[in-house]
Amino acid sequence: MADKDYYELLGVSKNSTKEDIKKAYKKLALKYHPDRAPEDKKQEYEEKFKEISAAAAVLGDEKKRRQYDQFGSSSFEGGQQGFDFSDVMSQFRSGSFGDFGDIFDQIFGGGGSRGRSRARRGSDLLYEVALTLEEAAEGVEKTISLNKLEHCKTCHGKGATSFENCHHCHGSGYIKQTQRTAFGLFQQTGPCPYCHGKGELPRDSCSECAGEGFIRIKKELEVSIPAGVDNNMRLRVSGEGEIGENSGPAGDLYVQVHVSEHKYFKRSEDDLHITIPISFSQAVLGDEIDVPTIDGTATFKIPAGTSSETTFRMKGKGIRHLHSSGKGDQLVKVKIAVPEKITKKQKDLILQLKEEKPIKSFLQKIFGS
Ligand SMILES: [Zn+2]
Ligand SMILES: [Zn+2]
């Protein structure tokens, strides 16, 4: 079979970009749209349309374009790698060819398209869930409610409850088509455009799903969120996205967590930071105090002679590591709180302290005044 010059067919140069090709194809496809053909030129327009579609399908795909540049158009004919336009034809026969978006996706969206009969993976879904810091630290089970597509149970996703053999392809799902073009006869076996390769045609339309085969339902799902998740992390729940088309696999569900701000704790990776007010006497003499932690309280020993703004590390009191064992630390910053009101007795004692030289210099050391 003679080689066709796909570049010439689309009127683009050998160096044109995918965008140029798309544009050129769109222009020609609109011109030769079989719906616009004069009565006596229907056949001619249809042939032309097929040719430019085949050319665009090859040049619009990087891999096929390279193959074409190297071996010419004959390397695509009759094989699986060419463009299957029986689907394109069926689309405008069924009157759904008004929108060029579909056809573009089919041609430029990837190789070997079989259109509606092709198995297609379902879309992924994203669900956002709000967690408290405690929930993120300990892990939690969340029930999430999704509005998602599921196969219709009444027709088992087929869109109809009774079927008959497709009389166009005699139930095989495939049709051999011979096209006469300026370059010779062109024979191709492709999926039957009437039954979309299924070999059977519906006898009715499922009333539950209006013949779609799927319905949008509310589905509740238990999601187990592991201990250690951090703000904006996404967890993948495999197979819980939208259903696939034509027995394609379902998409995945992504659960994005939002961890809310905590009243006392600031998180930095798996460490937690907290600021604790202590009294001047606790700082000077030392003390044992209860410090809040993410899972309760823990005893913490303030050493004697602690300056304000000193940070202490409580090992293993932080957040559990997500991908390994162990936990982060809790960092405790102590701040000496100065009381706004004091009793007469306290005032006298502090005045006494003020007279003591060594303490005075100690205070100077702390506060620098
Ligand atoms: Zn149904
Ligand atoms: Zn058929």
mmCIF file with all atom_site columns, N, CA, C and O and ligand atoms in Angstrom, residues 165-175 191-201, ligand 2:
data_model
loop_
_atom_site.group_PDB
_atom_site.id
_atom_site.type_symbol
_atom_site.label_atom_id
_atom_site.label_alt_id
_atom_site.label_comp_id
_atom_site.label_asym_id
_atom_site.label_entity_id
_atom_site.label_seq_id
_atom_site.pdbx_PDB_ins_code
_atom_site.Cartn_x
_atom_site.Cartn_y
_atom_site.Cartn_z
_atom_site.occupancy
_atom_site.B_iso_or_equiv
_atom_site.pdbx_formal_charge
_atom_site.auth_seq_id
_atom_site.auth_comp_id
_atom_site.auth_asym_id
_atom_site.auth_atom_id
_atom_site.pdbx_PDB_model_num
ATOM   1  N  N  . ASN A 1 165 ? -28.359 -10.653 20.767 1.00 0.00 ? 165 ASN A N  1
ATOM   2  C  CA . ASN A 1 165 ? -27.130 -10.649 19.965 1.00 0.00 ? 165 ASN A CA 1
ATOM   3  C  C  . ASN A 1 165 ? -27.132 -9.445  19.025 1.00 0.00 ? 165 ASN A C  1
ATOM   4  O  O  . ASN A 1 165 ? -28.143 -9.141  18.408 1.00 0.00 ? 165 ASN A O  1
ATOM   5  N  N  . CYS A 1 166 ? -25.982 -8.785  18.913 1.00 0.00 ? 166 CYS A N  1
ATOM   6  C  CA . CYS A 1 166 ? -25.877 -7.664  17.977 1.00 0.00 ? 166 CYS A CA 1
ATOM   7  C  C  . CYS A 1 166 ? -25.945 -8.223  16.565 1.00 0.00 ? 166 CYS A C  1
ATOM   8  O  O  . CYS A 1 166 ? -25.156 -9.098  16.199 1.00 0.00 ? 166 CYS A O  1
ATOM   9  N  N  . HIS A 1 167 ? -26.910 -7.726  15.767 1.00 0.00 ? 167 HIS A N  1
ATOM   10 C  CA . HIS A 1 167 ? -27.049 -8.287  14.423 1.00 0.00 ? 167 HIS A CA 1
ATOM   11 C  C  . HIS A 1 167 ? -26.059 -7.660  13.437 1.00 0.00 ? 167 HIS A C  1
ATOM   12 O  O  . HIS A 1 167 ? -25.908 -8.133  12.330 1.00 0.00 ? 167 HIS A O  1
ATOM   13 N  N  . HIS A 1 168 ? -25.380 -6.604  13.834 1.00 0.00 ? 168 HIS A N  1
ATOM   14 C  CA . HIS A 1 168 ? -24.395 -5.981  12.938 1.00 0.00 ? 168 HIS A CA 1
ATOM   15 C  C  . HIS A 1 168 ? -23.118 -6.812  12.871 1.00 0.00 ? 168 HIS A C  1
ATOM   16 O  O  . HIS A 1 168 ? -22.517 -6.966  11.835 1.00 0.00 ? 168 HIS A O  1
ATOM   17 N  N  . CYS A 1 169 ? -22.703 -7.332  14.028 1.00 0.00 ? 169 CYS A N  1
ATOM   18 C  CA . CYS A 1 169 ? -21.444 -8.098  14.067 1.00 0.00 ? 169 CYS A CA 1
ATOM   19 C  C  . CYS A 1 169 ? -21.721 -9.563  14.378 1.00 0.00 ? 169 CYS A C  1
ATOM   20 O  O  . CYS A 1 169 ? -20.806 -10.323 14.638 1.00 0.00 ? 169 CYS A O  1
ATOM   21 N  N  . HIS A 1 170 ? -22.984 -9.940  14.398 1.00 0.00 ? 170 HIS A N  1
ATOM   22 C  CA . HIS A 1 170 ? -23.407 -11.307 14.693 1.00 0.00 ? 170 HIS A CA 1
ATOM   23 C  C  . HIS A 1 170 ? -22.859 -11.788 16.028 1.00 0.00 ? 170 HIS A C  1
ATOM   24 O  O  . HIS A 1 170 ? -22.471 -12.945 16.167 1.00 0.00 ? 170 HIS A O  1
ATOM   25 N  N  . GLY A 1 171 ? -22.789 -10.870 16.949 1.00 0.00 ? 171 GLY A N  1
ATOM   26 C  CA . GLY A 1 171 ? -22.398 -11.251 18.303 1.00 0.00 ? 171 GLY A CA 1
ATOM   27 C  C  . GLY A 1 171 ? -20.907 -11.351 18.548 1.00 0.00 ? 171 GLY A C  1
ATOM   28 O  O  . GLY A 1 171 ? -20.480 -11.632 19.661 1.00 0.00 ? 171 GLY A O  1
ATOM   29 N  N  . SER A 1 172 ? -20.095 -11.086 17.521 1.00 0.00 ? 172 SER A N  1
ATOM   30 C  CA . SER A 1 172 ? -18.643 -11.237 17.717 1.00 0.00 ? 172 SER A CA 1
ATOM   31 C  C  . SER A 1 172 ? -18.033 -10.005 18.374 1.00 0.00 ? 172 SER A C  1
ATOM   32 O  O  . SER A 1 172 ? -16.981 -10.078 19.003 1.00 0.00 ? 172 SER A O  1
ATOM   33 N  N  . GLY A 1 173 ? -18.682 -8.849  18.214 1.00 0.00 ? 173 GLY A N  1
ATOM   34 C  CA . GLY A 1 173 ? -18.131 -7.606  18.776 1.00 0.00 ? 173 GLY A CA 1
ATOM   35 C  C  . GLY A 1 173 ? -17.179 -6.912  17.818 1.00 0.00 ? 173 GLY A C  1
ATOM   36 O  O  . GLY A 1 173 ? -16.751 -5.795  18.059 1.00 0.00 ? 173 GLY A O  1
ATOM   37 N  N  . TYR A 1 174 ? -16.828 -7.593  16.709 1.00 0.00 ? 174 TYR A N  1
ATOM   38 C  CA . TYR A 1 174 ? -15.885 -6.995  15.748 1.00 0.00 ? 174 TYR A CA 1
ATOM   39 C  C  . TYR A 1 174 ? -16.491 -6.901  14.362 1.00 0.00 ? 174 TYR A C  1
ATOM   40 O  O  . TYR A 1 174 ? -17.290 -7.738  13.967 1.00 0.00 ? 174 TYR A O  1
ATOM   41 N  N  . ILE A 1 175 ? -16.076 -5.893  13.663 1.00 0.00 ? 175 ILE A N  1
ATOM   42 C  CA . ILE A 1 175 ? -16.573 -5.700  12.300 1.00 0.00 ? 175 ILE A CA 1
ATOM   43 C  C  . ILE A 1 175 ? -15.406 -5.388  11.381 1.00 0.00 ? 175 ILE A C  1
ATOM   44 O  O  . ILE A 1 175 ? -14.487 -4.647  11.762 1.00 0.00 ? 175 ILE A O  1
ATOM   45 N  N  . PRO A 1 191 ? -13.666 -2.727  16.618 1.00 0.00 ? 191 PRO A N  1
ATOM   46 C  CA . PRO A 1 191 ? -14.824 -3.051  17.443 1.00 0.00 ? 191 PRO A CA 1
ATOM   47 C  C  . PRO A 1 191 ? -16.104 -2.623  16.728 1.00 0.00 ? 191 PRO A C  1
ATOM   48 O  O  . PRO A 1 191 ? -16.116 -1.594  16.046 1.00 0.00 ? 191 PRO A O  1
ATOM   49 N  N  . CYS A 1 192 ? -17.114 -3.393  16.859 1.00 0.00 ? 192 CYS A N  1
ATOM   50 C  CA . CYS A 1 192 ? -18.397 -3.074  16.219 1.00 0.00 ? 192 CYS A CA 1
ATOM   51 C  C  . CYS A 1 192 ? -18.912 -1.756  16.783 1.00 0.00 ? 192 CYS A C  1
ATOM   52 O  O  . CYS A 1 192 ? -19.026 -1.605  17.987 1.00 0.00 ? 192 CYS A O  1
ATOM   53 N  N  . PRO A 1 193 ? -19.178 -0.783  15.899 1.00 0.00 ? 193 PRO A N  1
ATOM   54 C  CA . PRO A 1 193 ? -19.594 0.533   16.387 1.00 0.00 ? 193 PRO A CA 1
ATOM   55 C  C  . PRO A 1 193 ? -21.012 0.536   16.963 1.00 0.00 ? 193 PRO A C  1
ATOM   56 O  O  . PRO A 1 193 ? -21.386 1.459   17.656 1.00 0.00 ? 193 PRO A O  1
ATOM   57 N  N  . TYR A 1 194 ? -21.777 -0.484  16.650 1.00 0.00 ? 194 TYR A N  1
ATOM   58 C  CA . TYR A 1 194 ? -23.170 -0.502  17.121 1.00 0.00 ? 194 TYR A CA 1
ATOM   59 C  C  . TYR A 1 194 ? -23.267 -1.023  18.553 1.00 0.00 ? 194 TYR A C  1
ATOM   60 O  O  . TYR A 1 194 ? -24.008 -0.500  19.370 1.00 0.00 ? 194 TYR A O  1
ATOM   61 N  N  . CYS A 1 195 ? -22.484 -2.050  18.845 1.00 0.00 ? 195 CYS A N  1
ATOM   62 C  CA . CYS A 1 195 ? -22.558 -2.615  20.202 1.00 0.00 ? 195 CYS A CA 1
ATOM   63 C  C  . CYS A 1 195 ? -21.303 -2.261  21.004 1.00 0.00 ? 195 CYS A C  1
ATOM   64 O  O  . CYS A 1 195 ? -21.117 -2.728  22.113 1.00 0.00 ? 195 CYS A O  1
ATOM   65 N  N  . HIS A 1 196 ? -20.436 -1.419  20.421 1.00 0.00 ? 196 HIS A N  1
ATOM   66 C  CA . HIS A 1 196 ? -19.179 -1.009  21.058 1.00 0.00 ? 196 HIS A CA 1
ATOM   67 C  C  . HIS A 1 196 ? -18.346 -2.208  21.474 1.00 0.00 ? 196 HIS A C  1
ATOM   68 O  O  . HIS A 1 196 ? -17.768 -2.247  22.561 1.00 0.00 ? 196 HIS A O  1
ATOM   69 N  N  . GLY A 1 197 ? -18.329 -3.204  20.608 1.00 0.00 ? 197 GLY A N  1
ATOM   70 C  CA . GLY A 1 197 ? -17.456 -4.354  20.839 1.00 0.00 ? 197 GLY A CA 1
ATOM   71 C  C  . GLY A 1 197 ? -17.995 -5.351  21.845 1.00 0.00 ? 197 GLY A C  1
ATOM   72 O  O  . GLY A 1 197 ? -17.312 -6.305  22.194 1.00 0.00 ? 197 GLY A O  1
ATOM   73 N  N  . LYS A 1 198 ? -19.219 -5.124  22.300 1.00 0.00 ? 198 LYS A N  1
ATOM   74 C  CA . LYS A 1 198 ? -19.748 -6.020  23.333 1.00 0.00 ? 198 LYS A CA 1
ATOM   75 C  C  . LYS A 1 198 ? -20.429 -7.263  22.743 1.00 0.00 ? 198 LYS A C  1
ATOM   76 O  O  . LYS A 1 198 ? -20.652 -8.237  23.448 1.00 0.00 ? 198 LYS A O  1
ATOM   77 N  N  . GLY A 1 199 ? -20.813 -7.194  21.471 1.00 0.00 ? 199 GLY A N  1
ATOM   78 C  CA . GLY A 1 199 ? -21.443 -8.359  20.852 1.00 0.00 ? 199 GLY A CA 1
ATOM   79 C  C  . GLY A 1 199 ? -22.927 -8.476  21.135 1.00 0.00 ? 199 GLY A C  1
ATOM   80 O  O  . GLY A 1 199 ? -23.596 -9.334  20.573 1.00 0.00 ? 199 GLY A O  1
ATOM   81 N  N  . GLU A 1 200 ? -23.442 -7.646  22.000 1.00 0.00 ? 200 GLU A N  1
ATOM   82 C  CA . GLU A 1 200 ? -24.882 -7.697  22.269 1.00 0.00 ? 200 GLU A CA 1
ATOM   83 C  C  . GLU A 1 200 ? -25.444 -6.290  22.392 1.00 0.00 ? 200 GLU A C  1
ATOM   84 O  O  . GLU A 1 200 ? -24.727 -5.340  22.702 1.00 0.00 ? 200 GLU A O  1
ATOM   85 N  N  . LEU A 1 201 ? -26.721 -6.205  22.134 1.00 0.00 ? 201 LEU A N  1
ATOM   86 C  CA . LEU A 1 201 ? -27.405 -4.910  22.208 1.00 0.00 ? 201 LEU A CA 1
ATOM   87 C  C  . LEU A 1 201 ? -28.485 -4.986  23.284 1.00 0.00 ? 201 LEU A C  1
ATOM   88 O  O  . LEU A 1 201 ? -29.120 -6.029  23.445 1.00 0.00 ? 201 LEU A O  1
HETATM 89 ZN ZN . ZN  B 2 .   ? -22.014 -5.496  17.239 1.00 0.00 ? 2   ZN  B ZN 1
#
